[in-house]
Short mmCIF file of C-alpha atoms in Angstrom, two decimals:
data_model
loop_
_atom_site.label_atom_id
_atom_site.label_comp_id
_atom_site.label_asym_id
_atom_site.label_seq_id
_atom_site.Cartn_x
_atom_site.Cartn_y
_atom_site.Cartn_z
CA MET C 1 200.02 142.10 165.18
CA GLN C 2 202.38 140.75 167.82
CA ARG C 3 200.79 140.27 171.20
CA SER C 4 202.25 142.34 174.07
CA THR C 5 204.22 140.34 176.61
CA LYS C 6 201.73 141.57 179.20
CA ASP C 7 198.97 139.73 177.39
CA VAL C 8 200.78 136.40 177.10
CA ILE C 9 198.69 133.61 178.57
CA LEU C 10 200.56 131.90 181.40
CA SER C 11 199.67 128.39 182.47
CA ARG C 12 199.26 127.30 186.08
CA ARG C 13 202.47 125.25 185.78
CA GLN C 14 204.43 128.26 184.50
CA ILE C 15 203.21 130.43 187.37
CA GLU C 16 204.05 127.69 189.85
CA ALA C 17 207.61 127.54 188.48
CA LEU C 18 208.01 131.32 188.86
CA ILE C 19 206.93 131.11 192.49
CA ALA C 20 209.32 128.17 193.02
CA GLU C 21 212.13 130.49 191.85
CA GLY C 22 211.24 132.89 194.66
CA GLN C 23 209.19 135.39 192.67
CA SER C 24 206.15 137.04 194.25
CA ILE C 25 203.29 136.34 191.83
CA ILE C 26 199.68 137.31 192.46
CA ILE C 27 196.58 137.27 190.27
CA VAL C 28 194.42 140.41 190.02
CA ASN C 29 191.53 140.67 187.55
CA GLN C 30 192.95 137.83 185.42
CA LYS C 31 196.30 139.65 185.24
CA VAL C 32 199.48 137.99 186.46
CA LEU C 33 201.50 140.47 188.55
CA ARG C 34 205.11 140.03 189.62
CA VAL C 35 205.34 142.41 192.57
CA ASP C 36 208.87 141.83 193.89
CA ALA C 37 209.91 145.34 192.81
CA TRP C 38 206.93 146.83 194.67
CA ILE C 39 207.57 145.12 198.01
CA PRO C 40 210.27 147.57 199.25
CA TYR C 41 207.86 150.45 198.59
CA HIS C 42 204.74 148.86 200.06
CA PRO C 43 203.53 150.89 203.09
CA GLY C 44 201.75 147.85 204.50
CA GLY C 45 204.92 145.76 204.64
CA GLN C 46 206.02 142.66 202.76
CA LYS C 47 204.22 140.00 204.80
CA VAL C 48 200.77 141.07 203.68
CA ILE C 49 201.91 140.49 200.08
CA GLN C 50 203.51 137.16 200.96
CA HIS C 51 200.17 135.88 202.20
CA VAL C 52 198.54 136.32 198.76
CA VAL C 53 201.36 134.91 196.61
CA GLY C 54 199.92 132.33 194.24
CA LYS C 55 196.36 133.45 194.89
CA ASP C 56 193.67 135.36 193.07
CA ALA C 57 193.89 138.48 195.23
CA THR C 58 191.45 140.58 193.21
CA ASP C 59 189.13 141.27 196.12
CA GLU C 60 191.89 141.92 198.64
CA PHE C 61 193.73 144.23 196.25
CA THR C 62 190.60 146.14 195.27
CA ILE C 63 189.26 146.90 198.74
CA PHE C 64 192.61 147.91 200.24
CA HIS C 65 193.87 150.26 197.53
CA CYS C 66 192.68 153.47 195.94
CA GLU C 67 192.16 153.83 192.19
CA GLU C 68 195.61 155.40 191.70
CA THR C 69 197.36 152.39 193.24
CA ARG C 70 195.23 149.93 191.30
CA GLN C 71 196.23 151.60 188.04
CA MET C 72 199.87 151.70 189.09
CA SER C 73 199.86 147.93 189.57
CA GLU C 74 199.62 147.39 185.81
CA ARG C 75 203.32 148.17 185.46
CA TYR C 76 204.03 144.86 187.22
CA GLN C 77 201.93 142.76 184.85
CA ILE C 78 203.82 139.92 183.13
CA GLY C 79 200.93 138.02 181.60
CA ARG C 80 197.34 136.87 181.95
CA ILE C 81 195.42 133.75 182.89
CA GLU C 82 192.39 132.14 181.28
CA GLY C 83 189.41 130.82 183.18
CA ARG C 84 189.00 130.32 186.88
CA TRP C 85 192.15 130.43 189.01
CA ALA C 86 192.56 127.75 191.68
CA ASN C 87 194.54 129.28 194.52
CA PHE C 88 197.86 127.91 195.65
CA VAL C 89 198.79 127.83 199.31
CA PRO C 90 201.33 130.71 199.61
CA PRO C 91 204.92 129.74 200.42
CA ILE C 92 204.80 131.64 203.73
CA GLN C 93 201.93 129.35 204.74
CA GLY C 94 203.81 126.18 203.78
CA GLY C 95 202.93 125.90 200.09
CA VAL C 96 205.03 123.48 198.03
CA PHE C 97 206.05 124.60 194.53
CA ARG C 98 207.86 122.83 191.68
CA SER C 99 210.43 124.49 189.46
CA ASP C 100 210.53 124.04 185.66
CA ASP C 101 213.08 121.27 185.72
CA GLU C 102 211.70 119.44 188.75
CA GLU C 103 210.24 116.02 188.16
CA ASP C 104 206.62 115.50 189.09
CA ASP C 105 207.44 112.75 191.56
CA GLU C 106 204.69 111.05 193.49
CA SER C 107 205.50 112.62 196.87
CA THR C 108 205.49 116.17 195.45
CA ILE C 109 202.20 115.63 193.64
CA LEU C 110 200.65 114.17 196.78
CA ALA C 111 201.82 117.14 198.86
CA LYS C 112 200.36 119.58 196.32
CA GLU C 113 197.06 117.74 196.13
CA GLN C 114 196.77 117.89 199.90
CA GLN C 115 197.52 121.62 200.12
CA ASP C 116 195.48 122.72 197.09
CA THR C 117 192.34 120.87 198.13
CA SER C 118 192.71 121.31 201.88
CA SER C 119 189.49 121.88 203.76
CA THR C 120 190.65 120.60 207.12
CA GLY C 121 193.44 122.90 208.23
CA LEU C 122 195.44 119.92 209.47
CA GLU C 123 198.00 120.29 206.70
CA ALA C 124 198.95 123.70 208.03
CA ALA C 125 199.58 122.17 211.42
CA ALA C 126 201.80 119.56 209.82
CA VAL C 127 203.79 122.27 208.05
CA ASP C 128 204.32 124.04 211.36
CA SER C 129 205.59 120.81 212.88
CA GLY C 130 208.14 120.58 210.10
CA ILE C 131 209.32 124.12 210.81
CA HIS C 132 209.61 123.31 214.48
CA LYS C 133 211.99 120.42 213.73
CA ARG C 134 214.56 122.54 211.93
CA GLY C 135 218.07 122.04 213.30
CA SER C 136 219.21 119.40 215.71
CA GLN C 137 216.69 117.39 217.72
CA PRO C 138 216.52 118.77 221.28
CA GLU C 139 216.89 116.75 224.39
CA PRO C 140 213.56 115.52 225.79
CA THR C 141 211.99 117.89 228.32
CA GLU C 142 208.68 118.00 230.13
CA ASP C 143 207.68 121.06 228.05
CA MET C 144 207.65 119.14 224.76
CA ALA C 145 204.40 117.80 223.36
CA THR C 146 203.78 114.06 223.51
CA GLN C 147 201.95 111.98 220.95
CA ASP C 148 198.92 111.82 223.25
CA GLU C 149 198.85 115.60 223.53
CA MET C 150 199.18 116.07 219.78
CA ALA C 151 196.41 113.53 219.20
CA PHE C 152 194.17 115.45 221.57
CA LEU C 153 194.86 118.75 219.79
CA ASP C 154 194.25 117.17 216.38
CA THR C 155 190.92 115.78 217.62
CA GLU C 156 189.92 119.24 218.84
CA THR C 157 190.90 120.74 215.48
CA LYS C 158 188.86 118.17 213.55
CA GLU C 159 185.84 118.82 215.74
CA GLU C 160 186.21 122.58 215.24
CA ILE C 161 186.43 122.12 211.47
CA LYS C 162 183.38 119.85 211.45
CA LEU C 163 181.28 122.39 213.33
CA THR C 164 182.48 125.24 211.11
CA LEU C 165 181.70 123.41 207.87
CA CYS C 166 178.17 122.74 209.12
CA LYS C 167 177.51 126.46 209.69
CA TYR C 168 178.95 128.01 206.52
CA PRO C 169 178.41 127.56 202.75
CA ALA C 170 180.17 124.70 200.97
CA LEU C 171 183.68 125.24 199.62
CA ASP C 172 183.01 123.94 196.11
CA ASP C 173 183.87 126.20 193.16
CA ALA C 174 180.28 126.98 192.18
CA THR C 175 179.21 128.07 195.67
CA GLN C 176 182.29 130.18 196.31
CA ASP C 177 182.18 131.77 192.84
CA GLU C 178 178.59 132.86 193.50
CA ILE C 179 179.65 134.46 196.79
CA ILE C 180 182.53 136.25 195.06
CA ALA C 181 180.30 137.56 192.26
CA LYS C 182 177.67 138.88 194.68
CA TYR C 183 180.34 140.38 196.94
CA ARG C 184 181.69 142.37 193.98
CA LEU C 185 178.19 143.52 193.06
CA LEU C 186 177.76 144.71 196.64
CA HIS C 187 181.02 146.64 196.31
CA LYS C 188 179.63 148.42 193.25
CA GLN C 189 176.44 149.24 195.14
CA ILE C 190 178.41 150.72 198.04
CA HIS C 191 180.29 152.89 195.56
CA ALA C 192 177.06 153.90 193.82
CA GLU C 193 175.49 154.99 197.11
CA GLY C 194 178.47 157.21 197.84
CA LEU C 195 179.52 155.33 200.97
CA TYR C 196 183.19 155.88 200.16
CA LYS C 197 182.64 159.64 200.48
CA CYS C 198 183.72 160.98 203.84
CA ASN C 199 181.34 162.89 206.10
CA TYR C 200 183.59 165.79 207.09
CA THR C 201 180.89 167.30 209.29
CA ALA C 202 181.10 164.21 211.46
CA TYR C 203 184.85 164.71 211.74
CA ALA C 204 184.29 168.32 212.80
CA TRP C 205 182.28 166.96 215.73
CA GLU C 206 185.03 164.41 216.41
CA PHE C 207 187.60 167.22 216.55
CA ALA C 208 185.40 169.29 218.85
CA ARG C 209 184.84 166.35 221.21
CA CYS C 210 188.56 165.52 221.38
CA SER C 211 189.46 169.16 221.93
CA LEU C 212 186.95 169.32 224.79
CA LEU C 213 188.38 166.20 226.43
CA PHE C 214 191.93 167.54 226.19
CA SER C 215 190.88 170.92 227.59
CA ILE C 216 189.12 169.28 230.55
CA MET C 217 192.27 167.20 231.14
CA LEU C 218 194.37 170.37 231.28
CA PHE C 219 191.87 172.06 233.60
CA PHE C 220 191.94 169.27 236.17
CA LEU C 221 195.73 169.09 235.84
CA HIS C 222 195.93 172.82 236.59
CA ILE C 223 193.81 172.58 239.75
CA GLY C 224 195.69 169.53 241.01
CA TRP C 225 193.07 166.84 240.41
CA TYR C 226 195.67 164.61 238.85
CA ASN C 227 193.78 161.31 238.79
CA THR C 228 190.72 162.92 237.23
CA SER C 229 192.96 164.62 234.69
CA ALA C 230 194.54 161.25 233.83
CA LEU C 231 191.10 159.77 233.23
CA PHE C 232 190.19 162.47 230.69
CA LEU C 233 193.56 162.01 228.96
CA ALA C 234 192.76 158.31 228.55
CA TRP C 235 189.39 159.15 226.99
CA PHE C 236 191.08 161.68 224.72
CA TRP C 237 193.61 159.10 223.51
CA SER C 238 190.87 156.53 222.92
CA GLN C 239 188.82 158.91 220.79
CA MET C 240 191.88 159.95 218.79
CA VAL C 241 192.73 156.32 218.04
CA PHE C 242 189.48 155.98 216.09
CA ALA C 243 190.54 158.75 213.71
CA ALA C 244 194.04 157.28 213.40
CA HIS C 245 192.47 153.95 212.46
CA ASP C 246 190.41 155.65 209.76
CA ALA C 247 193.47 157.45 208.41
CA GLY C 248 195.54 154.28 208.45
CA HIS C 249 193.02 152.74 206.06
CA ILE C 250 193.06 155.85 203.84
CA GLY C 251 189.43 156.36 204.80
CA ILE C 252 189.32 160.10 205.47
CA THR C 253 190.51 161.96 202.37
CA GLN C 254 191.19 158.84 200.24
CA ASN C 255 194.63 160.36 199.57
CA PHE C 256 197.56 158.25 200.75
CA THR C 257 199.90 161.09 201.69
CA ILE C 258 197.32 163.26 203.45
CA ASP C 259 195.72 160.41 205.38
CA SER C 260 199.15 159.03 206.34
CA LEU C 261 200.12 162.44 207.68
CA ILE C 262 196.88 162.68 209.69
CA GLY C 263 197.32 159.18 211.09
CA MET C 264 201.00 159.57 211.96
CA THR C 265 200.38 162.93 213.65
CA ILE C 266 197.71 161.39 215.85
CA ALA C 267 199.76 158.26 216.55
CA ALA C 268 203.22 159.71 217.23
CA PRO C 269 203.30 163.28 218.68
CA ILE C 270 199.83 162.95 220.23
CA GLY C 271 199.85 159.27 221.22
CA GLY C 272 203.50 158.23 221.39
CA LEU C 273 202.91 155.27 219.04
CA SER C 274 203.75 154.29 215.47
CA LEU C 275 201.16 154.17 212.71
CA GLY C 276 203.73 152.40 210.53
CA TRP C 277 203.96 149.52 213.00
CA TRP C 278 200.19 149.37 213.21
CA LYS C 279 199.89 149.21 209.40
CA ARG C 280 202.44 146.44 209.14
CA SER C 281 200.64 144.37 211.76
CA HIS C 282 197.06 145.34 211.02
CA ASN C 283 197.17 144.73 207.27
CA VAL C 284 198.37 141.17 207.86
CA HIS C 285 195.53 140.78 210.34
CA HIS C 286 193.06 141.84 207.66
CA ILE C 287 194.36 139.23 205.18
CA VAL C 288 194.76 136.19 207.47
CA THR C 289 192.22 137.10 210.12
CA ASN C 290 192.23 134.81 213.17
CA ALA C 291 194.73 132.32 211.69
CA PRO C 292 196.71 131.19 214.77
CA GLU C 293 199.99 130.78 212.85
CA HIS C 294 199.75 134.00 210.86
CA ASP C 295 197.56 136.69 212.48
CA PRO C 296 199.61 138.80 214.95
CA ASP C 297 196.41 140.05 216.59
CA ASN C 298 195.76 136.50 217.81
CA GLN C 299 199.26 135.75 219.09
CA HIS C 300 199.37 136.69 222.78
CA LEU C 301 201.28 133.86 224.42
CA PRO C 302 202.29 133.46 227.18
CA PHE C 303 199.41 135.57 228.51
CA LEU C 304 196.47 134.38 226.40
CA ALA C 305 195.76 131.40 224.16
CA VAL C 306 192.67 132.19 222.12
CA ASN C 307 192.59 128.76 220.46
CA HIS C 308 193.64 125.25 221.43
CA ARG C 309 196.26 125.18 218.67
CA PHE C 310 198.40 127.57 220.72
CA LEU C 311 198.78 124.77 223.25
CA GLY C 312 200.89 122.81 220.76
CA ASN C 313 203.85 125.17 220.15
CA ILE C 314 203.11 126.79 216.79
CA PHE C 315 205.40 128.85 214.58
CA SER C 316 204.42 132.47 213.97
CA THR C 317 205.06 133.51 210.38
CA TYR C 318 204.63 137.14 211.42
CA HIS C 319 207.12 137.18 214.30
CA GLU C 320 209.23 134.47 212.63
CA ARG C 321 209.68 132.51 215.84
CA LEU C 322 208.19 129.68 217.80
CA LEU C 323 205.27 130.61 220.03
CA ALA C 324 206.17 128.23 222.81
CA TYR C 325 203.58 127.00 225.23
CA ASP C 326 206.16 127.17 228.01
CA LYS C 327 205.98 126.97 231.78
CA PHE C 328 204.96 130.62 232.10
CA ALA C 329 202.09 130.11 229.64
CA LYS C 330 201.05 126.90 231.39
CA ALA C 331 200.77 128.87 234.62
CA LEU C 332 198.63 131.68 233.12
CA VAL C 333 196.44 130.12 230.42
CA PRO C 334 194.32 127.98 232.80
CA TYR C 335 193.17 131.24 234.44
CA GLN C 336 192.97 133.39 231.30
CA ALA C 337 189.21 133.91 231.47
CA TYR C 338 189.75 135.58 234.85
CA LEU C 339 192.88 137.45 233.79
CA TYR C 340 191.54 138.72 230.43
CA TYR C 341 190.52 142.21 231.56
CA ILE C 342 193.53 142.55 233.88
CA ILE C 343 195.91 141.76 231.01
CA LEU C 344 194.17 144.28 228.76
CA LEU C 345 194.79 146.99 231.36
CA PHE C 346 198.43 146.90 230.20
CA GLY C 347 197.62 146.95 226.49
CA ARG C 348 198.88 150.47 225.87
CA PHE C 349 202.30 149.68 227.36
CA ASN C 350 202.62 146.83 224.85
CA LEU C 351 201.83 149.26 222.02
CA TYR C 352 204.77 151.41 223.09
CA VAL C 353 207.12 148.43 222.96
CA GLN C 354 205.92 147.26 219.55
CA SER C 355 206.12 150.79 218.13
CA TRP C 356 209.66 151.39 219.40
CA LEU C 357 210.89 148.04 218.09
CA PHE C 358 209.39 148.79 214.67
CA LEU C 359 211.01 152.22 214.47
CA ALA C 360 214.37 151.09 215.88
CA LYS C 361 214.63 148.19 213.43
CA GLY C 362 213.46 150.27 210.48
CA GLN C 363 210.86 147.66 209.49
CA GLY C 364 208.82 150.11 207.40
CA PRO C 365 209.37 151.08 203.75
CA ARG C 366 212.75 152.62 202.99
CA LYS C 367 211.89 153.57 199.42
CA GLY C 368 209.07 155.33 197.65
CA PRO C 369 206.41 157.72 198.97
CA ALA C 370 206.53 156.28 202.51
CA LYS C 371 210.30 156.33 203.06
CA TRP C 372 210.10 159.48 205.20
CA HIS C 373 207.44 158.06 207.53
CA ARG C 374 209.93 156.46 209.92
CA TRP C 375 211.74 159.71 210.60
CA TYR C 376 208.51 161.64 210.99
CA GLU C 377 207.33 159.14 213.58
CA ILE C 378 210.64 159.15 215.44
CA CYS C 379 210.46 162.95 215.68
CA GLY C 380 206.82 162.68 216.68
CA ASN C 381 207.65 160.31 219.51
CA VAL C 382 210.29 162.73 220.78
CA ILE C 383 207.63 165.46 220.79
CA PHE C 384 205.24 163.16 222.67
CA TRP C 385 207.70 162.50 225.47
CA LEU C 386 208.52 166.20 225.67
CA TRP C 387 204.91 167.26 226.32
CA PHE C 388 203.75 164.16 228.18
CA GLY C 389 206.90 162.94 229.91
CA TYR C 390 208.53 166.28 230.64
CA GLY C 391 205.70 168.82 230.43
CA ILE C 392 203.03 166.88 232.32
CA LEU C 393 204.68 164.15 234.39
CA TYR C 394 207.83 166.01 235.45
CA LYS C 395 206.88 169.70 235.43
CA SER C 396 203.16 169.64 236.27
CA ILE C 397 202.86 166.82 238.80
CA PRO C 398 204.80 167.38 242.05
CA THR C 399 205.35 163.95 243.64
CA PRO C 400 206.64 160.59 242.36
CA LEU C 401 203.57 158.78 243.71
CA SER C 402 201.23 161.16 241.87
CA ARG C 403 203.23 160.68 238.67
CA ILE C 404 202.99 156.91 238.90
CA SER C 405 199.26 157.16 239.60
CA PHE C 406 198.79 159.49 236.61
CA VAL C 407 200.62 157.10 234.26
CA LEU C 408 198.71 154.04 235.45
CA ILE C 409 195.27 155.67 235.28
CA SER C 410 195.84 157.40 231.93
CA HIS C 411 197.10 154.17 230.37
CA MET C 412 194.89 151.59 232.07
CA ALA C 413 191.68 153.56 231.51
CA THR C 414 192.14 152.90 227.79
CA MET C 415 191.34 149.23 228.52
CA PRO C 416 187.80 149.40 227.00
CA LEU C 417 189.47 150.25 223.69
CA HIS C 418 191.50 147.03 223.83
CA VAL C 419 188.36 145.10 224.71
CA GLN C 420 186.76 146.60 221.62
CA PHE C 421 189.73 145.44 219.51
CA THR C 422 189.60 141.85 220.76
CA VAL C 423 185.91 141.17 221.28
CA SER C 424 185.17 141.13 217.55
CA HIS C 425 187.64 138.32 216.86
CA PHE C 426 188.55 136.28 219.92
CA ALA C 427 185.22 134.44 219.95
CA MET C 428 185.11 133.74 216.23
CA SER C 429 186.36 130.88 214.08
CA THR C 430 190.09 130.25 213.80
CA THR C 431 189.75 127.32 211.42
CA ASP C 432 191.74 127.06 208.19
CA LEU C 433 189.25 126.03 205.51
CA GLY C 434 191.82 126.01 202.74
CA PRO C 435 192.66 128.26 199.79
CA ASN C 436 189.33 127.84 198.02
CA GLU C 437 187.35 129.83 200.60
CA SER C 438 186.33 133.24 199.29
CA PHE C 439 187.64 136.38 200.95
CA ALA C 440 184.12 137.53 201.87
CA GLN C 441 183.18 134.27 203.57
CA LYS C 442 186.46 134.16 205.50
CA MET C 443 186.01 137.70 206.82
CA LEU C 444 182.43 137.05 207.93
CA ARG C 445 183.44 133.75 209.52
CA THR C 446 186.26 135.23 211.59
CA THR C 447 184.72 138.58 212.59
CA MET C 448 181.63 139.70 214.45
CA ASP C 449 179.85 143.01 214.89
CA VAL C 450 178.74 144.55 218.16
CA ASP C 451 175.18 145.83 218.24
CA CYS C 452 174.53 149.26 219.74
CA PRO C 453 172.11 152.16 219.18
CA PRO C 454 173.26 154.93 216.79
CA TRP C 455 173.67 157.45 219.61
CA LEU C 456 176.44 155.25 221.06
CA ASP C 457 178.45 155.02 217.83
CA TRP C 458 180.89 157.68 219.03
CA VAL C 459 181.76 155.52 222.06
CA HIS C 460 182.71 152.53 219.88
CA GLY C 461 184.34 154.66 217.19
CA GLY C 462 183.24 152.43 214.31
CA LEU C 463 185.00 149.39 215.76
CA GLN C 464 181.61 147.87 216.52
CA PHE C 465 181.24 147.29 212.77
CA GLN C 466 184.30 145.06 212.44
CA ALA C 467 182.69 142.57 210.04
CA ILE C 468 181.65 145.40 207.73
CA HIS C 469 185.03 147.04 208.12
CA HIS C 470 186.85 143.83 207.21
CA LEU C 471 184.81 143.49 204.04
CA TYR C 472 185.34 147.15 203.03
CA PRO C 473 188.16 148.67 205.13
CA ARG C 474 188.32 151.98 203.23
CA VAL C 475 184.66 152.85 203.81
CA PRO C 476 184.67 155.82 206.24
CA ARG C 477 183.51 154.90 209.71
CA HIS C 478 180.46 157.20 209.70
CA ASN C 479 179.04 155.28 206.72
CA LEU C 480 179.46 151.80 208.19
CA ARG C 481 175.97 151.68 209.72
CA ARG C 482 174.39 152.13 206.28
CA ALA C 483 176.82 149.59 204.82
CA GLN C 484 175.80 147.16 207.56
CA ALA C 485 172.25 146.98 206.22
CA LEU C 486 173.58 146.12 202.75
CA VAL C 487 175.94 143.46 204.11
CA MET C 488 173.17 141.84 206.15
CA GLU C 489 171.10 141.55 202.98
CA PHE C 490 174.12 140.06 201.18
CA CYS C 491 174.58 137.50 203.96
CA ARG C 492 170.96 136.41 203.76
CA ASP C 493 171.29 136.07 199.99
CA VAL C 494 174.41 133.86 200.01
CA GLY C 495 173.67 131.95 203.23
CA ILE C 496 176.63 133.18 205.31
CA PRO C 497 175.80 133.64 209.02
CA TYR C 498 176.25 137.25 210.12
CA ALA C 499 177.52 137.38 213.70
CA LEU C 500 175.96 140.23 215.65
CA TYR C 501 176.09 140.42 219.46
CA GLY C 502 175.47 143.04 222.07
CA PHE C 503 178.57 144.33 223.82
CA VAL C 504 177.82 142.30 226.95
CA GLY C 505 176.90 139.23 224.90
CA GLY C 506 180.08 139.53 222.85
CA ASN C 507 182.19 139.72 226.00
CA ARG C 508 180.46 136.64 227.40
CA LYS C 509 181.23 134.77 224.20
CA VAL C 510 184.91 135.76 224.41
CA LEU C 511 185.17 134.73 228.06
CA GLY C 512 183.44 131.45 227.23
CA GLY C 513 185.96 130.78 224.47
CA LEU C 514 188.90 131.57 226.74
CA ALA C 515 187.46 129.33 229.45
CA GLU C 516 187.11 126.48 226.94
CA VAL C 517 190.77 126.75 225.90
CA ALA C 518 191.69 126.84 229.59
CA ARG C 519 189.74 123.61 230.07
CA GLN C 520 191.62 122.05 227.17
CA ALA C 521 194.89 123.23 228.69
CA ALA C 522 193.98 121.49 231.95
CA ILE C 523 193.31 118.24 230.07
CA LEU C 524 196.67 118.53 228.32
CA GLU C 525 198.48 119.17 231.58
CA LYS C 526 196.85 116.12 233.14
CA CYS C 527 197.89 114.07 230.12
CA ARG C 528 201.46 115.35 230.35
CA ARG C 529 201.75 114.53 234.04
CA THR C 530 200.43 111.03 233.45
CA VAL C 531 203.00 110.41 230.74
CA VAL C 532 205.84 111.78 232.89
CA GLU C 533 204.76 109.61 235.82
CA ARG C 534 204.72 106.55 233.56
CA GLY C 535 208.13 107.50 232.20
CA GLU C 536 206.86 107.02 228.65
CA PHE C 537 208.01 110.28 227.08
CA VAL C 538 207.72 110.48 223.30
CA TRP C 539 209.23 113.34 221.34
CA GLY C 540 206.75 115.91 220.06
CA LEU C 541 205.96 116.03 216.39
#
């Protein structure tokens, strides 16, 4: 009997050649998938797929997608692999690939050996430097990095890597394979305990609470207590965001269309935002968590630099531009620990901008089951500005000063929500430990949980269980506390530290990390001034 083409065994060299030709190849459950045809339909955007090209993405694919999608993926199968798959570094991250007819010259082999066995993260920095040097060499300026500055940043990176490797399990195949196997067993246990089943009674209480907040907002608006009304609107928006987050991860009904409709309705006509933009950004965040070059949730220059690598002008693969550590950043970053909460007061305004840019550029899917999402969200945003901009601000509030006050309070009072978003990641590792690190270890290394009593869960909205959520993003939020106990047992078993801090302790850790980067920025600035005074400028690498 002739073997199906889907069952043909493909060698590592053959798969490498396909990727060199520009094809998007991923490995899922020993199956080789060519997903180029799926990318235009993918609701989470193309970049999340680009970050798993050349990798065994079994765990990532399994936890993000429902059973229907996992079965659908088989149509993209072009072959199989045998044995353990050693991950490539994806092209978007600087991976080097050889085509069929390319000679295995010494420089290419050396480059591949460095990227495939990387456990330092320095290779990624070198790739970024190469990207930075595209085009003509610029004229020397005081903003460009000197060799002394680059040496300082490399030393800091090496020290960070050394400390990280001491805390976490080894990156050898045997250790990581054991972690992967036990992580998948834990996934089966979570399924067996019914933790993927949604607690709709809990959502009934969520709906009642949000309805009460909105009603109180309208009451105070009616009697002219505009600032108090704005405060309750902020709390209403914050509570609704939690449900939109659940829906965005298909964690309410487990049905893509229904959950998307729930999430988009909350985001657009109720909140004036775009769930599609959030998915595009947030899914990348879940795959490359805390990676300075790749994770958009870490890239806040010129206002914040959450890691010393941002002080060296890195290239963002998400925004596809240089994140320059320019004069504006140099003025703000030294004081970022003091400005952190002030900057987050304006977080909601930034969400408007990002949402509008996403919808205006049509960056979401234009084919398949999500092609109508853009137009639904555009209409939803029109509805939002009709009820909020016209109905409340213009018709219900009499004076310009009161309108400005209402906008500022209703938007800035959502600041605790933005603190909740950032506290679970800003203080955690940003080190690149190479392609051999398991998904489970990477998520637990880059994410922390916030400890709180069960009666406060509604305040945090499930975001206090970020480590658990990153391991199993489709588990409904009301089941995360039970899942936490299972994950803690898993961590003890495999030797991965589980980061758990109180809300105050977590904030202190974040502020400490920001202060440390500010200290490093001060050292760099002193170095730069010394070089300029000596007149010994050297072009940055």
